[in-house]
mmCIF file of C-alpha atoms in Angstrom:
data_model
loop_
_atom_site.group_PDB
_atom_site.id
_atom_site.type_symbol
_atom_site.label_atom_id
_atom_site.label_comp_id
_atom_site.label_asym_id
_atom_site.label_seq_id
_atom_site.Cartn_x
_atom_site.Cartn_y
_atom_site.Cartn_z
ATOM 1 C CA MET F 1 -39.014 -90.289 -33.119
ATOM 2 C CA ALA F 2 -40.324 -91.107 -29.618
ATOM 3 C CA GLU F 3 -38.070 -94.013 -29.290
ATOM 4 C CA PHE F 4 -35.037 -91.802 -30.333
ATOM 5 C CA LEU F 5 -36.048 -89.392 -27.680
ATOM 6 C CA GLN F 6 -36.675 -91.886 -25.100
ATOM 7 C CA VAL F 7 -33.013 -93.175 -25.487
ATOM 8 C CA LEU F 8 -31.506 -89.750 -25.886
ATOM 9 C CA PHE F 9 -32.915 -88.739 -22.470
ATOM 10 C CA THR F 10 -32.130 -91.884 -21.047
ATOM 11 C CA GLY F 11 -28.495 -91.743 -22.138
ATOM 12 C CA LEU F 12 -28.286 -88.340 -20.541
ATOM 13 C CA SER F 13 -29.386 -89.134 -17.114
ATOM 14 C CA GLN F 14 -27.230 -92.085 -16.952
ATOM 15 C CA GLY F 15 -24.402 -90.195 -18.417
ATOM 16 C CA GLY F 16 -25.018 -87.491 -15.598
ATOM 17 C CA ILE F 17 -24.183 -90.458 -12.941
ATOM 18 C CA TYR F 18 -20.800 -91.128 -14.776
ATOM 19 C CA ALA F 19 -19.985 -87.235 -14.763
ATOM 20 C CA LEU F 20 -20.714 -86.977 -11.258
ATOM 21 C CA ILE F 21 -17.905 -89.897 -10.584
ATOM 22 C CA GLY F 22 -15.781 -88.182 -13.031
ATOM 23 C CA ILE F 23 -15.908 -85.000 -11.180
ATOM 24 C CA GLY F 24 -14.832 -86.945 -8.165
ATOM 25 C CA PHE F 25 -11.931 -88.298 -9.701
ATOM 26 C CA SER F 26 -11.122 -84.676 -11.169
ATOM 27 C CA LEU F 27 -11.359 -82.835 -7.732
ATOM 28 C CA VAL F 28 -8.831 -85.342 -6.037
ATOM 29 C CA ASN F 29 -6.424 -85.425 -9.028
ATOM 30 C CA MET F 30 -6.074 -81.505 -9.395
ATOM 31 C CA SER F 31 -5.650 -81.120 -5.891
ATOM 32 C CA THR F 32 -3.314 -84.101 -5.169
ATOM 33 C CA ARG F 33 -2.222 -85.780 -8.341
ATOM 34 C CA VAL F 34 -3.914 -88.940 -7.192
ATOM 35 C CA LEU F 35 -6.314 -90.940 -9.312
ATOM 36 C CA ASN F 36 -8.298 -91.814 -6.292
ATOM 37 C CA LEU F 37 -10.059 -95.457 -7.628
ATOM 38 C CA ALA F 38 -11.786 -95.672 -4.353
ATOM 39 C CA GLN F 39 -14.298 -93.188 -6.205
ATOM 40 C CA GLY F 40 -16.639 -96.389 -7.094
ATOM 41 C CA SER F 41 -16.565 -97.351 -3.546
ATOM 42 C CA TYR F 42 -18.097 -94.486 -2.268
ATOM 43 C CA ALA F 43 -21.090 -95.057 -4.908
ATOM 44 C CA LEU F 44 -21.330 -98.492 -3.935
ATOM 45 C CA LEU F 45 -21.473 -98.076 -0.217
ATOM 46 C CA GLY F 46 -23.697 -94.738 -0.589
ATOM 47 C CA GLY F 47 -26.202 -96.522 -2.140
ATOM 48 C CA PHE F 48 -26.364 -99.515 0.051
ATOM 49 C CA VAL F 49 -26.531 -97.473 3.168
ATOM 50 C CA PHE F 50 -28.891 -95.123 2.000
ATOM 51 C CA LEU F 51 -31.147 -98.114 0.883
ATOM 52 C CA THR F 52 -30.789 -99.565 4.519
ATOM 53 C CA LEU F 53 -31.590 -96.550 6.081
ATOM 54 C CA ALA F 54 -34.755 -95.620 4.132
ATOM 55 C CA THR F 55 -36.049 -99.158 3.797
ATOM 56 C CA ARG F 56 -34.921 -101.377 6.846
ATOM 57 C CA TYR F 57 -35.157 -98.417 9.342
ATOM 58 C CA GLY F 58 -37.767 -96.565 7.798
ATOM 59 C CA LEU F 59 -35.919 -93.312 7.941
ATOM 60 C CA PRO F 60 -37.345 -90.329 5.906
ATOM 61 C CA LEU F 61 -35.392 -89.928 2.800
ATOM 62 C CA TRP F 62 -33.907 -86.513 3.530
ATOM 63 C CA ALA F 63 -32.632 -87.893 6.840
ATOM 64 C CA ALA F 64 -31.072 -91.260 5.529
ATOM 65 C CA LEU F 65 -29.492 -88.904 2.764
ATOM 66 C CA ALA F 66 -27.983 -86.596 5.386
ATOM 67 C CA LEU F 67 -26.675 -89.684 7.489
ATOM 68 C CA VAL F 68 -25.136 -91.038 4.247
ATOM 69 C CA LEU F 69 -23.154 -88.005 3.211
ATOM 70 C CA VAL F 70 -21.875 -87.925 6.634
ATOM 71 C CA PHE F 71 -20.987 -91.532 6.696
ATOM 72 C CA VAL F 72 -19.289 -91.268 3.358
ATOM 73 C CA ALA F 73 -17.507 -87.811 3.856
ATOM 74 C CA MET F 74 -15.680 -89.509 6.689
ATOM 75 C CA LEU F 75 -14.797 -92.456 4.542
ATOM 76 C CA GLY F 76 -13.067 -89.813 2.143
ATOM 77 C CA VAL F 77 -11.235 -88.448 5.046
ATOM 78 C CA VAL F 78 -9.988 -91.757 6.012
ATOM 79 C CA THR F 79 -8.954 -92.674 2.275
ATOM 80 C CA GLU F 80 -6.853 -89.424 2.508
ATOM 81 C CA ARG F 81 -5.328 -90.184 5.707
ATOM 82 C CA ILE F 82 -4.190 -93.619 4.175
ATOM 83 C CA VAL F 83 -2.995 -92.404 1.174
ATOM 84 C CA SER F 84 -1.091 -89.617 2.306
ATOM 85 C CA LEU F 85 0.209 -91.085 5.654
ATOM 86 C CA ARG F 86 3.703 -90.459 4.801
ATOM 87 C CA VAL F 87 3.441 -87.479 2.388
ATOM 88 C CA ARG F 88 5.140 -83.792 3.137
ATOM 89 C CA PRO F 89 5.150 -80.805 1.150
ATOM 90 C CA TRP F 90 8.991 -81.471 0.337
ATOM 91 C CA ARG F 91 8.133 -85.373 -0.247
ATOM 92 C CA PRO F 92 5.389 -85.711 -2.929
ATOM 93 C CA ILE F 93 3.247 -88.747 -3.178
ATOM 94 C CA SER F 94 3.959 -92.017 -4.746
ATOM 95 C CA HIS F 95 1.442 -91.933 -7.394
ATOM 96 C CA ASP F 96 2.009 -95.937 -7.988
ATOM 97 C CA MET F 97 1.306 -96.664 -4.208
ATOM 98 C CA ALA F 98 -1.597 -94.272 -4.019
ATOM 99 C CA ILE F 99 -3.193 -96.009 -7.144
ATOM 100 C CA LEU F 100 -2.479 -99.374 -5.679
ATOM 101 C CA THR F 101 -3.751 -98.459 -2.062
ATOM 102 C CA THR F 102 -6.969 -97.072 -3.424
ATOM 103 C CA LEU F 103 -7.670 -99.833 -5.687
ATOM 104 C CA ALA F 104 -7.093 -101.991 -2.438
ATOM 105 C CA LEU F 105 -9.805 -99.814 -1.192
ATOM 106 C CA VAL F 106 -12.344 -100.828 -3.817
ATOM 107 C CA VAL F 107 -11.777 -104.503 -3.228
ATOM 108 C CA VAL F 108 -12.268 -103.940 0.706
ATOM 109 C CA ALA F 109 -15.579 -102.104 -0.119
ATOM 110 C CA GLU F 110 -16.813 -104.691 -2.296
ATOM 111 C CA GLY F 111 -15.879 -107.562 0.137
ATOM 112 C CA ALA F 112 -17.592 -105.519 2.913
ATOM 113 C CA ALA F 113 -20.983 -105.017 0.650
ATOM 114 C CA PHE F 114 -20.700 -108.847 0.119
ATOM 115 C CA LEU F 115 -20.678 -109.654 3.789
ATOM 116 C CA ILE F 116 -23.376 -107.176 4.963
ATOM 117 C CA TRP F 117 -25.801 -107.068 2.297
ATOM 118 C CA GLY F 118 -25.056 -110.244 0.475
ATOM 119 C CA PRO F 119 -24.768 -111.468 -3.408
ATOM 120 C CA ASP F 120 -28.293 -110.579 -4.435
ATOM 121 C CA PRO F 121 -28.979 -107.225 -6.416
ATOM 122 C CA GLN F 122 -31.304 -104.651 -4.541
ATOM 123 C CA ARG F 123 -32.940 -101.717 -5.415
ATOM 124 C CA GLY F 124 -32.947 -98.298 -3.688
ATOM 125 C CA PRO F 125 -35.833 -95.936 -2.766
ATOM 126 C CA ALA F 126 -36.619 -93.324 -5.644
ATOM 127 C CA LEU F 127 -36.543 -89.479 -4.661
ATOM 128 C CA GLN F 128 -40.040 -89.462 -6.700
ATOM 129 C CA ARG F 129 -41.932 -92.112 -8.216
ATOM 130 C CA GLY F 130 -43.910 -92.187 -11.545
ATOM 131 C CA VAL F 131 -43.146 -90.963 -15.081
ATOM 132 C CA VAL F 132 -43.421 -87.771 -17.054
ATOM 133 C CA ASN F 133 -44.180 -87.717 -20.775
ATOM 134 C CA VAL F 134 -41.856 -85.425 -22.870
ATOM 135 C CA LEU F 135 -42.901 -85.208 -26.673
ATOM 136 C CA GLY F 136 -43.909 -88.662 -26.556
ATOM 137 C CA ALA F 137 -40.873 -90.193 -24.513
ATOM 138 C CA ILE F 138 -41.988 -91.650 -21.267
ATOM 139 C CA LEU F 139 -39.414 -90.643 -18.541
ATOM 140 C CA ILE F 140 -38.884 -91.747 -14.879
ATOM 141 C CA TRP F 141 -38.881 -88.957 -12.583
ATOM 142 C CA GLN F 142 -35.782 -90.174 -10.901
ATOM 143 C CA SER F 143 -34.071 -90.211 -14.435
ATOM 144 C CA VAL F 144 -35.013 -86.421 -14.355
ATOM 145 C CA TRP F 145 -33.699 -85.829 -11.271
ATOM 146 C CA MET F 146 -30.439 -87.444 -11.907
ATOM 147 C CA LEU F 147 -29.692 -85.214 -14.793
ATOM 148 C CA VAL F 148 -31.069 -81.902 -13.016
ATOM 149 C CA ILE F 149 -28.974 -82.903 -9.591
ATOM 150 C CA THR F 150 -25.762 -83.115 -11.931
ATOM 151 C CA LEU F 151 -25.956 -80.047 -13.590
ATOM 152 C CA VAL F 152 -26.602 -78.147 -10.255
ATOM 153 C CA ILE F 153 -23.772 -79.976 -8.738
ATOM 154 C CA ALA F 154 -21.289 -79.229 -11.385
ATOM 155 C CA ALA F 155 -22.553 -75.435 -11.568
ATOM 156 C CA GLY F 156 -21.711 -75.471 -7.772
ATOM 157 C CA LEU F 157 -18.433 -76.621 -7.863
ATOM 158 C CA GLN F 158 -17.341 -74.512 -10.940
ATOM 159 C CA TRP F 159 -18.228 -71.659 -8.425
ATOM 160 C CA LEU F 160 -16.479 -73.166 -5.756
ATOM 161 C CA LEU F 161 -13.227 -73.429 -7.694
ATOM 162 C CA ILE F 162 -13.266 -70.150 -9.393
ATOM 163 C CA ARG F 163 -14.682 -67.839 -6.583
ATOM 164 C CA THR F 164 -13.604 -69.270 -3.351
ATOM 165 C CA TRP F 165 -10.139 -69.318 -1.268
ATOM 166 C CA LEU F 166 -10.794 -73.489 -1.187
ATOM 167 C CA GLY F 167 -10.973 -73.555 -4.848
ATOM 168 C CA ARG F 168 -7.918 -71.417 -5.697
ATOM 169 C CA SER F 169 -5.809 -73.535 -3.075
ATOM 170 C CA MET F 170 -6.903 -76.929 -4.686
ATOM 171 C CA ARG F 171 -5.727 -75.505 -7.865
ATOM 172 C CA ALA F 172 -2.406 -74.240 -6.389
ATOM 173 C CA CYS F 173 -1.544 -77.277 -4.648
ATOM 174 C CA ALA F 174 -1.889 -79.270 -7.807
ATOM 175 C CA GLN F 175 0.548 -76.913 -9.790
ATOM 176 C CA ASN F 176 3.263 -77.011 -7.046
ATOM 177 C CA PRO F 177 2.625 -78.238 -3.342
ATOM 178 C CA LEU F 178 5.906 -77.044 -2.253
ATOM 179 C CA THR F 179 5.302 -73.551 -3.238
ATOM 180 C CA ALA F 180 1.560 -73.770 -1.922
ATOM 181 C CA ALA F 181 3.005 -74.908 1.293
ATOM 182 C CA LEU F 182 5.572 -71.999 1.461
ATOM 183 C CA LEU F 183 2.705 -69.467 0.699
ATOM 184 C CA GLY F 184 0.845 -70.810 3.741
ATOM 185 C CA ILE F 185 -1.422 -73.179 2.121
ATOM 186 C CA ASP F 186 -1.984 -76.225 4.170
ATOM 187 C CA VAL F 187 -1.607 -78.745 1.712
ATOM 188 C CA ARG F 188 -2.828 -81.887 3.579
ATOM 189 C CA ARG F 189 -6.005 -80.022 4.574
ATOM 190 C CA VAL F 190 -6.981 -79.039 0.986
ATOM 191 C CA GLY F 191 -6.497 -82.602 -0.049
ATOM 192 C CA MET F 192 -8.464 -83.896 2.783
ATOM 193 C CA ALA F 193 -11.295 -81.269 1.521
ATOM 194 C CA ALA F 194 -11.058 -82.602 -2.053
ATOM 195 C CA PHE F 195 -11.241 -86.246 -0.820
ATOM 196 C CA THR F 196 -14.156 -85.139 1.444
ATOM 197 C CA LEU F 197 -15.785 -83.522 -1.771
ATOM 198 C CA SER F 198 -15.189 -86.684 -4.015
ATOM 199 C CA ALA F 199 -16.458 -89.074 -1.439
ATOM 200 C CA VAL F 200 -19.723 -86.941 -1.144
ATOM 201 C CA ILE F 201 -20.411 -86.487 -4.924
ATOM 202 C CA GLY F 202 -19.589 -90.425 -5.452
ATOM 203 C CA ALA F 203 -22.102 -91.082 -2.438
ATOM 204 C CA LEU F 204 -24.835 -89.049 -4.065
ATOM 205 C CA ALA F 205 -24.315 -90.820 -7.629
ATOM 206 C CA GLY F 206 -24.960 -94.356 -5.975
ATOM 207 C CA MET F 207 -28.173 -93.249 -4.305
ATOM 208 C CA LEU F 208 -29.439 -91.241 -7.392
ATOM 209 C CA VAL F 209 -28.733 -94.597 -9.636
ATOM 210 C CA SER F 210 -30.049 -97.216 -7.054
ATOM 211 C CA PRO F 211 -33.676 -97.213 -7.999
ATOM 212 C CA ILE F 212 -32.825 -97.561 -11.819
ATOM 213 C CA THR F 213 -29.675 -99.607 -11.812
ATOM 214 C CA TRP F 214 -29.727 -102.413 -9.101
ATOM 215 C CA LEU F 215 -27.064 -102.357 -6.580
ATOM 216 C CA ASP F 216 -24.841 -105.380 -5.971
ATOM 217 C CA TYR F 217 -21.760 -105.848 -4.191
ATOM 218 C CA GLN F 218 -19.637 -105.677 -7.561
ATOM 219 C CA ILE F 219 -21.099 -102.562 -9.006
ATOM 220 C CA GLY F 220 -18.119 -100.568 -7.369
ATOM 221 C CA GLY F 221 -15.880 -101.738 -9.826
ATOM 222 C CA GLU F 222 -18.065 -100.469 -12.989
ATOM 223 C CA PHE F 223 -18.897 -97.027 -11.016
ATOM 224 C CA MET F 224 -14.602 -96.694 -10.996
ATOM 225 C CA LEU F 225 -14.659 -97.788 -14.741
ATOM 226 C CA LYS F 226 -17.250 -95.501 -16.036
ATOM 227 C CA GLY F 227 -16.121 -92.412 -14.026
ATOM 228 C CA VAL F 228 -12.797 -93.081 -15.391
ATOM 229 C CA LEU F 229 -13.933 -93.253 -18.825
ATOM 230 C CA ALA F 230 -15.850 -90.181 -18.366
ATOM 231 C CA TYR F 231 -12.606 -88.119 -16.783
ATOM 232 C CA LEU F 232 -10.517 -89.180 -19.614
ATOM 233 C CA LEU F 233 -13.005 -88.364 -22.193
ATOM 234 C CA GLY F 234 -13.815 -85.027 -21.079
ATOM 235 C CA GLY F 235 -10.252 -83.751 -20.778
ATOM 236 C CA GLU F 236 -8.315 -81.763 -18.326
ATOM 237 C CA LEU F 237 -11.113 -79.137 -17.208
ATOM 238 C CA ALA F 238 -11.974 -79.935 -13.733
ATOM 239 C CA ILE F 239 -15.662 -79.850 -13.845
ATOM 240 C CA ALA F 240 -16.484 -79.127 -17.565
ATOM 241 C CA GLY F 241 -14.456 -82.072 -18.773
ATOM 242 C CA PRO F 242 -15.762 -84.864 -16.659
ATOM 243 C CA LEU F 243 -19.272 -83.502 -17.173
ATOM 244 C CA VAL F 244 -18.853 -83.534 -21.234
ATOM 245 C CA GLY F 245 -17.309 -86.798 -20.761
ATOM 246 C CA GLY F 246 -19.920 -88.381 -18.800
ATOM 247 C CA LEU F 247 -22.867 -87.423 -21.064
ATOM 248 C CA VAL F 248 -21.177 -88.356 -24.140
ATOM 249 C CA LEU F 249 -20.465 -91.588 -22.624
ATOM 250 C CA GLY F 250 -24.065 -92.202 -21.583
ATOM 251 C CA LEU F 251 -25.412 -91.179 -25.044
ATOM 252 C CA VAL F 252 -22.932 -93.344 -26.839
ATOM 253 C CA GLU F 253 -23.816 -96.414 -24.560
ATOM 254 C CA ASN F 254 -27.781 -95.858 -24.860
ATOM 255 C CA LEU F 255 -27.644 -94.875 -28.660
ATOM 256 C CA PHE F 256 -26.379 -98.330 -29.531
ATOM 257 C CA LEU F 257 -29.712 -99.886 -27.550
ATOM 258 C CA LEU F 258 -31.166 -98.790 -30.943
ATOM 259 C CA PHE F 259 -29.901 -101.633 -32.683
ATOM 260 C CA PRO F 260 -32.123 -104.914 -32.091
ATOM 261 C CA GLY F 261 -31.528 -107.992 -30.193
ATOM 262 C CA ALA F 262 -28.404 -108.774 -28.261
ATOM 263 C CA THR F 263 -26.069 -106.674 -30.511
ATOM 264 C CA GLY F 264 -27.181 -103.516 -29.207
ATOM 265 C CA GLY F 265 -26.144 -104.883 -25.311
ATOM 266 C CA LEU F 266 -23.058 -106.154 -26.782
ATOM 267 C CA LEU F 267 -22.087 -102.783 -28.188
ATOM 268 C CA LYS F 268 -23.208 -101.003 -25.574
ATOM 269 C CA GLN F 269 -20.523 -102.662 -23.460
ATOM 270 C CA VAL F 270 -17.524 -102.723 -26.304
ATOM 271 C CA VAL F 271 -18.093 -99.485 -28.059
ATOM 272 C CA PRO F 272 -17.424 -96.913 -24.905
ATOM 273 C CA MET F 273 -14.024 -98.953 -24.796
ATOM 274 C CA ALA F 274 -13.168 -98.413 -28.350
ATOM 275 C CA LEU F 275 -14.000 -94.673 -28.175
ATOM 276 C CA LEU F 276 -11.557 -94.618 -24.969
ATOM 277 C CA ILE F 277 -8.822 -96.029 -27.242
ATOM 278 C CA VAL F 278 -9.537 -93.786 -30.253
ATOM 279 C CA MET F 279 -9.363 -90.749 -27.880
ATOM 280 C CA LEU F 280 -6.305 -91.790 -26.204
ATOM 281 C CA VAL F 281 -4.451 -92.535 -29.702
ATOM 282 C CA TRP F 282 -5.793 -89.352 -31.467
ATOM 283 C CA ARG F 283 -6.672 -86.952 -28.852
ATOM 284 C CA PRO F 284 -5.174 -87.948 -25.330
ATOM 285 C CA GLN F 285 -5.812 -84.474 -23.692
ATOM 286 C CA GLY F 286 -9.686 -85.332 -24.047
ATOM 287 C CA LEU F 287 -12.501 -83.606 -25.911
ATOM 288 C CA LEU F 288 -12.074 -80.305 -24.077
ATOM 289 C CA GLY F 289 -8.580 -80.623 -23.323
ATOM 290 C CA GLY F 290 -6.118 -77.865 -24.516
ATOM 291 C CA PRO F 291 -2.659 -78.004 -25.674
ATOM 292 C CA ARG F 292 -1.052 -78.075 -22.401
ATOM 293 C CA ALA F 293 -2.756 -81.571 -21.617
ATOM 294 C CA ARG F 294 -0.524 -83.218 -24.196
#
């Protein structure tokens, strides 16, 4: 029983990271209809810069966190400017070009990480060291904080989308950018806000997971893949969809670790992709998607 609870809690905390990256995909997609594949690079660079500021330069964790969020927010603005350089409300963005551009940004980020931090994996500082015993399962405090922060961010973003002018504007731009512009909404500013928020969320994911999953220059692509999986599994709901999708993905990956030997590790990599194929064939709108998503 204790082993099962251990895997369960680990899966939920790891799934929280996938959910954060998936929520970043959802925010940009619902505002601009762009699948921002550079989401993984925000987690990569956020984790590495946080590690450097906190360990090499000895900054307090809160100061390093604040500087990283400002830096990555600027990267989000730059990404939006590059992707939407020639976009106008009456001339929508080319989705193929946007996807290829953001994919190229991932490659650039990974190359920069290789040149700056080298090929060796590195581990970031934890928010809180030590472990806690929950019903016989030994949990790392960092894993607990990963899940808690994910739920808090998801709740805050849900409030933002429902209760604020910015959230309603993001949904309006997703429905019809030309009509939104005619109603006085600055479509470019709304898109920039979505890219900035997604970049900050991605950086938080990278910083939270860096003490547990060692960072290396290639991990941006893995973050990107797991975030897309969480986004597609969850469905069209902006926050709840990726949140549920990420938690399910984390659980599925870790439950197969109960299998002994190398088989469990292999299943951990293969089964999520098989699950995605099943979802795309039998329920393409995702777990929480409605009939409109078809």
